[in-house]
Amino acid sequence: MVTIVASHNVTPNEPTPNDPLWLSDSDQIGNLRHVSCFYVYKAKHDKNALERLMKSLSKILVHYYPVAGRLRLTESGRMELNCNAKGVTLVEAETTNTFADYGDFSPSLFTEELVPKVDYTQPIEDIPLMLIQLTTFDGGEGLAIGTLTSHPLADATSMMPFVNNWGKLTRGEELEPNEIPFLDRTLLKLPPQHSSPSVKLPEWKPVQQAQEQEQRKRSAALFKLSAKQVERLKEKANDKASSEGVRPFSRFEAIAAHIWRCASKARTSAESSNHPTLVRFSVDIRKRLNPPLPQNYFGNALAKTVTPKCNEGEIISNPLSYATQKIREAVYMVTDEYIRSQLSVILGQEQLDSIRAFFMGQGHLLNVPYAGNHNILLTSWLGMPIYEADFGWGKPMHYGLASAFQEDRAAILPSSDGDGVAVTMFFQTVLMQLFKTLFYEEL
């Protein structure tokens, strides 16, 4: 059980610019709510932790002042960021639980207690863009820092440096010039373009089908792959690549294909293999645009992509390289032309209506996934400096998503030991054990 001790509002410790910040189309598509993640530290009792965190947070917000602002709606129906320095919410909490009570820290109702709560029924202008919770475990066993971050504010590529730099200031160090965020999002104010026949936006339509209540239930599980297991997967995926003159598949492509194939096999144990299946994921466009965006660009710089059409029978009956190639085709689709085409047409009436609904206090009704399709939504944070979030207690022993999703979804992250990969899988509860068996059996 987690008990809230106190809640604090932290603002920048110096005056900051208050001009409204233009948000790109990439900021306004998709999830309009907050993303919940948490770090766990093995740390002795630190009675000054809260005070040091608040002091350094007020300092980092001077550089990242949009984080202390609020969203608001313009007359055109778009969102913009009001840089009013209203602040970030920092919650102080304690729990009677120990690390053992959380097992491997897979997303669950228990891990959700380690992040703050946000009330979407209040006016959006009053909702903090970031909420943070410091939780002390029973007996001084350790600490957890849970974060809730508004997705329109920034993507994970932007927020990882924010947390890492916050940790650096907490340790008493100063930021280097290259660690200061680039805040001008008008670089993504691209001129209107018309989609050519070769540049089509991804199709992502759930297959509506009746499902029993048990089939709709989803749960989460954590799967760890050692570096040797990752290499074995890459070898399987690349079995024919060299002989056919194909560039070797990456670990992301191989792991994503493996997840897709195991999910397809698990589903077809209960149903037919004729169901269409797709994998959708977002690609960082910072280096894919011409000219490229600054690497320290702060905001959302993502383009959605999706694998070519196929059915689960094809994924299962063919070798791993078949699914891997489809993942690659989705990655290769994201060119400069594709990005410009997608961003110039994607913010249509449907999305503007969703934004308006959000501002009318109906945010809690938005982005509710339908669990009745055979698709997979994939997130990859491979290569991100997740474990550099050191607040003076050393590197975190765990980092992960806090909340469960009611759709088939996977998140691929580096493992805490730096040796391999950790996959968080959200899947049908009745099929999760079979998925686990297939996942490791294939290795």
Short mmCIF file of C-alpha atoms in Angstrom, two decimals:
data_model
loop_
_atom_site.label_atom_id
_atom_site.label_comp_id
_atom_site.label_asym_id
_atom_site.label_seq_id
_atom_site.Cartn_x
_atom_site.Cartn_y
_atom_site.Cartn_z
CA MET A 1 0.00 0.00 0.00
CA VAL A 2 1.27 3.46 -0.95
CA THR A 3 0.42 6.47 1.20
CA ILE A 4 0.65 10.04 -0.08
CA VAL A 5 2.49 12.19 2.46
CA ALA A 6 2.46 15.57 0.71
CA SER A 7 2.17 17.25 -2.67
CA HIS A 8 4.38 20.14 -3.78
CA ASN A 9 4.28 22.50 -6.75
CA VAL A 10 7.74 23.22 -8.17
CA THR A 11 8.32 26.21 -10.46
CA PRO A 12 11.46 27.50 -12.25
CA ASN A 13 13.78 29.27 -9.82
CA GLU A 14 14.36 32.12 -12.31
CA PRO A 15 12.04 34.09 -14.62
CA THR A 16 11.46 32.25 -17.90
CA PRO A 17 10.05 33.27 -21.33
CA ASN A 18 6.26 33.38 -21.35
CA ASP A 19 5.51 33.53 -25.07
CA PRO A 20 3.19 30.71 -26.25
CA LEU A 21 5.03 27.76 -27.80
CA TRP A 22 3.79 26.49 -31.17
CA LEU A 23 3.19 22.72 -31.21
CA SER A 24 3.84 20.71 -34.35
CA ASP A 25 1.47 18.19 -35.88
CA SER A 26 3.74 15.50 -34.46
CA ASP A 27 2.93 16.86 -30.97
CA GLN A 28 -0.83 16.74 -31.62
CA ILE A 29 -1.39 13.29 -33.12
CA GLY A 30 -2.03 10.12 -31.19
CA ASN A 31 -2.03 9.94 -27.42
CA LEU A 32 -3.26 13.18 -25.81
CA ARG A 33 -2.78 11.93 -22.27
CA HIS A 34 0.20 11.27 -20.00
CA VAL A 35 2.73 8.44 -20.22
CA SER A 36 3.59 6.76 -16.91
CA CYS A 37 7.07 5.35 -16.19
CA PHE A 38 9.10 4.72 -13.06
CA TYR A 39 12.67 4.23 -11.86
CA VAL A 40 13.60 2.03 -8.87
CA TYR A 41 16.78 2.60 -6.86
CA LYS A 42 18.52 0.52 -4.23
CA ALA A 43 19.34 3.36 -1.90
CA LYS A 44 19.76 3.81 1.82
CA HIS A 45 17.36 6.14 3.58
CA ASP A 46 18.01 9.68 2.36
CA LYS A 47 16.18 12.15 4.57
CA ASN A 48 17.26 15.07 2.38
CA ALA A 49 16.17 13.46 -0.89
CA LEU A 50 12.96 15.45 -1.33
CA GLU A 51 14.60 18.80 -0.62
CA ARG A 52 17.46 18.12 -3.06
CA LEU A 53 15.06 16.90 -5.77
CA MET A 54 12.86 19.99 -5.44
CA LYS A 55 15.84 22.34 -5.57
CA SER A 56 17.36 20.71 -8.65
CA LEU A 57 13.95 20.41 -10.33
CA SER A 58 13.34 24.14 -9.98
CA LYS A 59 16.78 24.66 -11.55
CA ILE A 60 16.32 22.30 -14.51
CA LEU A 61 12.93 23.89 -15.26
CA VAL A 62 14.72 27.12 -16.16
CA HIS A 63 16.27 25.32 -19.15
CA TYR A 64 13.17 23.18 -19.82
CA TYR A 65 10.62 25.88 -19.02
CA PRO A 66 7.87 24.45 -21.31
CA VAL A 67 7.61 21.49 -18.88
CA ALA A 68 6.28 23.92 -16.25
CA GLY A 69 3.60 25.27 -18.61
CA ARG A 70 0.09 24.15 -19.56
CA LEU A 71 -1.73 23.19 -22.76
CA ARG A 72 -4.44 25.42 -24.21
CA LEU A 73 -6.65 25.47 -27.28
CA THR A 74 -6.35 28.04 -30.07
CA GLU A 75 -9.26 29.35 -32.14
CA SER A 76 -8.31 27.02 -34.99
CA GLY A 77 -8.70 23.98 -32.72
CA ARG A 78 -4.99 23.24 -32.38
CA MET A 79 -3.17 22.92 -29.08
CA GLU A 80 -0.40 25.27 -28.08
CA LEU A 81 1.79 25.38 -25.01
CA ASN A 82 1.19 28.24 -22.61
CA CYS A 83 4.58 28.88 -20.98
CA ASN A 84 3.07 30.30 -17.81
CA ALA A 85 5.49 28.63 -15.35
CA LYS A 86 2.62 27.18 -13.32
CA GLY A 87 4.92 24.37 -12.30
CA VAL A 88 5.40 20.64 -11.97
CA THR A 89 3.68 18.56 -9.30
CA LEU A 90 6.05 16.60 -7.04
CA VAL A 91 4.34 14.09 -4.76
CA GLU A 92 5.96 12.65 -1.65
CA ALA A 93 4.85 9.10 -0.81
CA GLU A 94 5.81 6.05 1.21
CA THR A 95 4.89 2.40 1.00
CA THR A 96 4.83 -0.52 3.40
CA ASN A 97 5.77 -2.77 0.48
CA THR A 98 9.22 -4.15 -0.20
CA PHE A 99 10.91 -4.84 -3.53
CA ALA A 100 9.85 -8.49 -3.24
CA ASP A 101 6.18 -7.48 -3.23
CA TYR A 102 6.58 -6.10 -6.75
CA GLY A 103 8.27 -9.18 -8.20
CA ASP A 104 9.98 -8.18 -11.44
CA PHE A 105 8.14 -4.82 -11.51
CA SER A 106 5.96 -5.77 -14.48
CA PRO A 107 3.20 -3.18 -15.08
CA SER A 108 0.25 -3.82 -12.77
CA LEU A 109 -2.12 -2.14 -10.34
CA PHE A 110 0.74 -2.22 -7.83
CA THR A 111 3.27 -0.41 -10.03
CA GLU A 112 0.58 2.17 -10.92
CA GLU A 113 0.73 3.22 -7.24
CA LEU A 114 4.33 4.35 -7.82
CA VAL A 115 3.29 7.15 -10.19
CA PRO A 116 1.05 10.15 -9.47
CA LYS A 117 -2.60 10.33 -10.51
CA VAL A 118 -3.99 12.91 -12.90
CA ASP A 119 -7.59 14.08 -13.06
CA TYR A 120 -8.66 14.52 -16.68
CA THR A 121 -12.10 15.82 -15.74
CA GLN A 122 -10.65 19.18 -14.70
CA PRO A 123 -9.98 21.86 -17.34
CA ILE A 124 -6.95 20.95 -19.43
CA GLU A 125 -5.48 24.39 -18.71
CA ASP A 126 -5.12 23.31 -15.07
CA ILE A 127 -3.50 19.92 -15.65
CA PRO A 128 0.29 19.82 -15.07
CA LEU A 129 2.29 18.59 -18.05
CA MET A 130 4.50 16.62 -15.70
CA LEU A 131 3.80 15.00 -12.35
CA ILE A 132 6.48 13.21 -10.32
CA GLN A 133 6.24 10.91 -7.30
CA LEU A 134 9.05 10.07 -4.89
CA THR A 135 8.16 6.85 -3.04
CA THR A 136 10.18 5.50 -0.12
CA PHE A 137 10.02 1.71 0.37
CA ASP A 138 9.53 0.01 3.71
CA GLY A 139 12.59 -0.15 5.95
CA GLY A 140 14.61 2.21 3.80
CA GLU A 141 15.15 -0.55 1.22
CA GLY A 142 15.10 1.93 -1.64
CA LEU A 143 13.32 4.66 -3.56
CA ALA A 144 11.20 4.97 -6.67
CA ILE A 145 10.72 7.97 -8.91
CA GLY A 146 7.53 7.75 -10.92
CA THR A 147 6.84 10.16 -13.76
CA LEU A 148 3.69 11.14 -15.62
CA THR A 149 4.50 13.13 -18.75
CA SER A 150 2.05 14.71 -21.17
CA HIS A 151 2.66 13.13 -24.57
CA PRO A 152 1.94 16.36 -26.49
CA LEU A 153 4.76 17.94 -24.47
CA ALA A 154 7.53 15.62 -25.67
CA ASP A 155 8.50 12.12 -26.77
CA ALA A 156 10.75 9.71 -24.87
CA THR A 157 13.84 10.83 -26.81
CA SER A 158 13.31 14.30 -25.31
CA MET A 159 12.25 13.27 -21.80
CA MET A 160 15.14 10.86 -21.13
CA PRO A 161 17.69 13.72 -21.24
CA PHE A 162 15.39 15.86 -19.08
CA VAL A 163 15.40 13.25 -16.29
CA ASN A 164 19.12 12.49 -16.73
CA ASN A 165 20.02 16.19 -16.61
CA TRP A 166 17.78 16.65 -13.58
CA GLY A 167 19.76 13.88 -11.92
CA LYS A 168 23.01 15.57 -12.88
CA LEU A 169 21.95 18.83 -11.21
CA THR A 170 20.80 16.88 -8.16
CA ARG A 171 24.32 15.46 -7.87
CA GLY A 172 25.66 19.02 -7.78
CA GLU A 173 27.05 19.07 -11.34
CA GLU A 174 26.34 21.62 -14.07
CA LEU A 175 24.98 21.08 -17.58
CA GLU A 176 27.22 21.25 -20.62
CA PRO A 177 26.19 23.53 -23.53
CA ASN A 178 25.23 20.50 -25.66
CA GLU A 179 22.84 19.37 -22.89
CA ILE A 180 20.64 22.46 -23.16
CA PRO A 181 17.41 21.58 -25.02
CA PHE A 182 16.49 23.08 -28.41
CA LEU A 183 12.96 24.40 -27.83
CA ASP A 184 11.94 25.99 -31.16
CA ARG A 185 9.45 23.58 -32.75
CA THR A 186 8.81 25.70 -35.84
CA LEU A 187 11.48 23.59 -37.57
CA LEU A 188 8.59 21.15 -38.06
CA LYS A 189 6.31 23.81 -39.52
CA LEU A 190 6.70 22.20 -42.92
CA PRO A 191 5.18 23.65 -46.11
CA PRO A 192 2.00 21.87 -47.29
CA GLN A 193 2.65 18.88 -49.51
CA HIS A 194 0.42 16.49 -51.39
CA SER A 195 0.83 12.78 -50.87
CA SER A 196 2.14 11.05 -53.95
CA PRO A 197 0.90 7.51 -54.76
CA SER A 198 4.20 6.13 -53.44
CA VAL A 199 3.88 7.86 -50.08
CA LYS A 200 0.78 6.58 -48.31
CA LEU A 201 -0.10 7.04 -44.70
CA PRO A 202 -0.23 3.83 -42.65
CA GLU A 203 -3.50 1.97 -42.46
CA TRP A 204 -4.42 1.01 -38.91
CA LYS A 205 -7.98 -0.21 -38.65
CA PRO A 206 -8.93 -2.59 -35.83
CA VAL A 207 -10.68 -5.74 -36.93
CA GLN A 208 -13.99 -5.51 -35.11
CA GLN A 209 -15.02 -8.91 -33.82
CA ALA A 210 -17.05 -10.27 -30.95
CA GLN A 211 -14.98 -11.48 -28.03
CA GLU A 212 -15.76 -13.18 -24.78
CA GLN A 213 -14.87 -11.22 -21.67
CA GLU A 214 -11.97 -13.57 -20.89
CA GLN A 215 -10.47 -12.97 -24.34
CA ARG A 216 -10.58 -9.22 -23.81
CA LYS A 217 -8.59 -9.30 -20.56
CA ARG A 218 -4.96 -8.22 -20.89
CA SER A 219 -2.05 -8.57 -18.50
CA ALA A 220 1.62 -7.65 -18.61
CA ALA A 221 4.77 -9.72 -18.32
CA LEU A 222 8.48 -8.95 -18.47
CA PHE A 223 10.77 -11.03 -20.69
CA LYS A 224 14.54 -10.70 -20.44
CA LEU A 225 16.90 -11.59 -23.25
CA SER A 226 20.63 -11.95 -22.68
CA ALA A 227 23.08 -10.59 -25.23
CA LYS A 228 23.67 -14.18 -26.42
CA GLN A 229 19.94 -14.76 -26.92
CA VAL A 230 19.65 -11.51 -28.89
CA GLU A 231 22.54 -12.61 -31.10
CA ARG A 232 20.86 -15.99 -31.61
CA LEU A 233 17.69 -14.24 -32.76
CA LYS A 234 19.67 -12.09 -35.17
CA GLU A 235 21.36 -15.19 -36.56
CA LYS A 236 17.97 -16.82 -37.16
CA ALA A 237 16.62 -13.71 -38.83
CA ASN A 238 19.75 -13.35 -40.97
CA ASP A 239 19.95 -17.02 -41.91
CA LYS A 240 19.46 -16.28 -45.63
CA ALA A 241 20.19 -12.56 -45.64
CA SER A 242 23.88 -12.75 -46.57
CA SER A 243 23.37 -15.31 -49.34
CA GLU A 244 20.60 -13.16 -50.84
CA GLY A 245 22.62 -9.96 -50.65
CA VAL A 246 20.36 -8.40 -47.98
CA ARG A 247 21.88 -6.06 -45.42
CA PRO A 248 21.96 -7.86 -42.04
CA PHE A 249 18.87 -7.27 -39.92
CA SER A 250 19.29 -5.24 -36.73
CA ARG A 251 18.49 -6.45 -33.23
CA PHE A 252 15.36 -4.25 -33.20
CA GLU A 253 14.10 -5.81 -36.44
CA ALA A 254 14.83 -9.34 -35.21
CA ILE A 255 13.29 -8.86 -31.75
CA ALA A 256 10.19 -7.12 -33.14
CA ALA A 257 9.67 -9.94 -35.64
CA HIS A 258 10.13 -12.55 -32.91
CA ILE A 259 7.48 -10.88 -30.72
CA TRP A 260 5.10 -10.70 -33.70
CA ARG A 261 5.65 -14.36 -34.62
CA CYS A 262 5.18 -15.65 -31.05
CA ALA A 263 1.98 -13.60 -30.65
CA SER A 264 0.63 -14.97 -33.94
CA LYS A 265 1.38 -18.54 -32.90
CA ALA A 266 -0.26 -18.05 -29.50
CA ARG A 267 -3.42 -16.57 -31.04
CA THR A 268 -3.79 -19.28 -33.67
CA SER A 269 -3.79 -21.93 -30.93
CA ALA A 270 -7.31 -20.69 -30.17
CA GLU A 271 -8.44 -19.28 -33.53
CA SER A 272 -7.77 -19.60 -37.26
CA SER A 273 -4.59 -18.27 -38.85
CA ASN A 274 -6.43 -16.20 -41.46
CA HIS A 275 -6.64 -13.06 -39.34
CA PRO A 276 -4.91 -10.03 -40.84
CA THR A 277 -2.11 -8.76 -38.61
CA LEU A 278 -0.01 -5.61 -38.56
CA VAL A 279 2.72 -4.14 -36.39
CA ARG A 280 2.69 -0.37 -35.90
CA PHE A 281 5.41 1.71 -34.33
CA SER A 282 6.82 5.23 -34.34
CA VAL A 283 10.19 6.18 -35.78
CA ASP A 284 12.39 9.02 -34.54
CA ILE A 285 12.63 11.50 -37.44
CA ARG A 286 15.38 13.76 -36.06
CA LYS A 287 18.02 12.30 -38.38
CA ARG A 288 15.65 11.30 -41.17
CA LEU A 289 14.56 14.78 -42.15
CA ASN A 290 16.65 16.74 -44.64
CA PRO A 291 18.07 18.89 -43.14
CA PRO A 292 18.06 16.92 -39.88
CA LEU A 293 16.67 18.29 -36.63
CA PRO A 294 19.06 19.10 -33.78
CA GLN A 295 19.64 15.97 -31.71
CA ASN A 296 18.61 17.91 -28.58
CA TYR A 297 15.30 18.98 -30.21
CA PHE A 298 12.73 18.99 -27.40
CA GLY A 299 9.26 17.88 -28.45
CA ASN A 300 7.69 15.06 -30.43
CA ALA A 301 9.69 14.17 -33.52
CA LEU A 302 7.98 10.96 -34.56
CA ALA A 303 6.41 9.46 -37.66
CA LYS A 304 4.05 6.51 -37.48
CA THR A 305 4.64 3.53 -39.72
CA VAL A 306 3.10 0.11 -40.15
CA THR A 307 4.06 -3.21 -41.70
CA PRO A 308 2.66 -4.34 -45.09
CA LYS A 309 -0.56 -6.33 -45.09
CA CYS A 310 -0.35 -10.03 -44.29
CA ASN A 311 -2.13 -12.63 -42.16
CA GLU A 312 -0.94 -14.62 -39.18
CA GLY A 313 -0.65 -17.83 -41.19
CA GLU A 314 2.03 -16.21 -43.35
CA ILE A 315 3.96 -14.99 -40.30
CA ILE A 316 3.85 -18.48 -38.75
CA SER A 317 4.55 -20.67 -41.81
CA ASN A 318 7.53 -18.66 -43.01
CA PRO A 319 10.93 -18.41 -41.30
CA LEU A 320 11.67 -15.53 -38.94
CA SER A 321 13.29 -13.58 -41.78
CA TYR A 322 9.85 -13.16 -43.42
CA ALA A 323 8.43 -11.16 -40.50
CA THR A 324 11.77 -9.39 -40.03
CA GLN A 325 11.70 -8.19 -43.62
CA LYS A 326 8.21 -6.75 -43.10
CA ILE A 327 9.43 -4.86 -40.02
CA ARG A 328 12.30 -3.51 -42.13
CA GLU A 329 9.93 -2.38 -44.89
CA ALA A 330 8.01 -0.35 -42.30
CA VAL A 331 11.26 1.25 -41.09
CA TYR A 332 12.50 2.02 -44.61
CA MET A 333 9.17 3.63 -45.47
CA VAL A 334 10.03 6.59 -43.22
CA THR A 335 11.94 8.83 -45.64
CA ASP A 336 12.13 12.62 -45.74
CA GLU A 337 9.36 12.66 -48.37
CA TYR A 338 7.18 10.31 -46.32
CA ILE A 339 7.61 12.39 -43.14
CA ARG A 340 6.73 15.64 -44.89
CA SER A 341 3.74 14.01 -46.54
CA GLN A 342 2.48 12.55 -43.27
CA LEU A 343 2.87 15.71 -41.22
CA SER A 344 1.25 17.89 -43.86
CA VAL A 345 -2.01 15.93 -43.97
CA ILE A 346 -2.40 13.99 -40.75
CA LEU A 347 -3.91 16.65 -38.48
CA GLY A 348 -7.43 16.41 -39.88
CA GLN A 349 -10.90 17.06 -38.54
CA GLU A 350 -11.04 13.83 -36.54
CA GLN A 351 -7.93 14.71 -34.54
CA LEU A 352 -9.09 18.31 -34.03
CA ASP A 353 -12.41 16.97 -32.72
CA SER A 354 -10.49 14.74 -30.28
CA ILE A 355 -8.48 17.73 -29.08
CA ARG A 356 -11.66 19.76 -28.55
CA ALA A 357 -13.21 16.84 -26.63
CA PHE A 358 -10.13 16.77 -24.44
CA PHE A 359 -10.56 20.46 -23.62
CA MET A 360 -14.24 19.91 -22.85
CA GLY A 361 -13.30 17.68 -19.93
CA GLN A 362 -13.75 14.38 -21.76
CA GLY A 363 -10.09 13.44 -21.85
CA HIS A 364 -10.77 10.34 -19.80
CA LEU A 365 -12.85 8.98 -22.70
CA LEU A 366 -10.15 9.36 -25.35
CA ASN A 367 -7.56 6.90 -26.60
CA VAL A 368 -9.32 3.86 -25.18
CA PRO A 369 -7.96 0.99 -27.27
CA TYR A 370 -10.08 -1.80 -28.68
CA ALA A 371 -8.63 -5.16 -27.72
CA GLY A 372 -10.34 -7.14 -30.46
CA ASN A 373 -7.77 -7.01 -33.25
CA HIS A 374 -4.68 -9.07 -34.02
CA ASN A 375 -2.31 -6.16 -34.37
CA ILE A 376 0.62 -5.19 -32.14
CA LEU A 377 1.57 -1.67 -31.11
CA LEU A 378 5.32 -1.60 -30.62
CA THR A 379 7.55 0.82 -28.72
CA SER A 380 11.34 0.62 -28.84
CA TRP A 381 13.64 2.57 -26.55
CA LEU A 382 16.75 0.60 -27.50
CA GLY A 383 19.80 2.81 -27.49
CA MET A 384 18.27 5.36 -25.14
CA PRO A 385 20.29 6.39 -22.04
CA ILE A 386 17.65 5.08 -19.64
CA TYR A 387 20.03 4.04 -16.88
CA GLU A 388 21.92 7.33 -16.71
CA ALA A 389 19.22 8.75 -14.40
CA ASP A 390 21.49 9.02 -11.35
CA PHE A 391 20.26 11.29 -8.54
CA GLY A 392 23.17 10.46 -6.28
CA TRP A 393 21.98 6.94 -5.50
CA GLY A 394 23.68 5.28 -8.46
CA LYS A 395 21.99 3.93 -11.56
CA PRO A 396 18.42 2.61 -11.27
CA MET A 397 18.01 -1.12 -10.77
CA HIS A 398 14.82 -1.01 -12.85
CA TYR A 399 13.06 1.24 -15.34
CA GLY A 400 9.77 0.47 -16.98
CA LEU A 401 6.19 1.34 -17.84
CA ALA A 402 3.90 1.63 -14.85
CA SER A 403 0.41 1.15 -16.29
CA ALA A 404 -1.16 -1.80 -18.06
CA PHE A 405 -2.73 -1.48 -21.51
CA GLN A 406 -5.85 -3.20 -22.80
CA GLU A 407 -4.39 -4.00 -26.20
CA ASP A 408 -1.65 -6.22 -27.55
CA ARG A 409 1.43 -4.12 -27.10
CA ALA A 410 5.16 -4.55 -26.60
CA ALA A 411 7.93 -2.28 -25.32
CA ILE A 412 11.57 -3.12 -26.07
CA LEU A 413 14.07 -1.61 -23.63
CA PRO A 414 17.72 -2.15 -22.76
CA SER A 415 18.15 -4.34 -19.69
CA SER A 416 19.33 -2.87 -16.41
CA ASP A 417 22.55 -4.91 -16.41
CA GLY A 418 23.52 -3.49 -19.80
CA ASP A 419 23.97 -7.00 -21.18
CA GLY A 420 20.75 -7.62 -23.03
CA VAL A 421 17.19 -6.52 -23.66
CA ALA A 422 13.98 -6.39 -21.60
CA VAL A 423 10.63 -6.82 -23.35
CA THR A 424 7.43 -5.77 -21.62
CA MET A 425 4.50 -7.55 -23.26
CA PHE A 426 0.81 -6.72 -22.89
CA PHE A 427 -1.19 -9.68 -24.15
CA GLN A 428 -4.34 -11.73 -23.62
CA THR A 429 -4.20 -13.10 -20.09
CA VAL A 430 -5.48 -16.53 -21.15
CA LEU A 431 -2.68 -16.81 -23.75
CA MET A 432 0.18 -15.17 -21.85
CA GLN A 433 1.70 -18.40 -20.53
CA LEU A 434 1.65 -19.90 -24.02
CA PHE A 435 3.28 -16.74 -25.39
CA LYS A 436 6.00 -17.04 -22.74
CA THR A 437 6.65 -20.67 -23.65
CA LEU A 438 6.89 -19.82 -27.36
CA PHE A 439 9.05 -16.77 -26.68
CA TYR A 440 11.84 -18.76 -25.04
CA GLU A 441 11.25 -22.02 -26.93
CA GLU A 442 12.15 -20.30 -30.18
CA LEU A 443 15.53 -19.35 -28.70
#
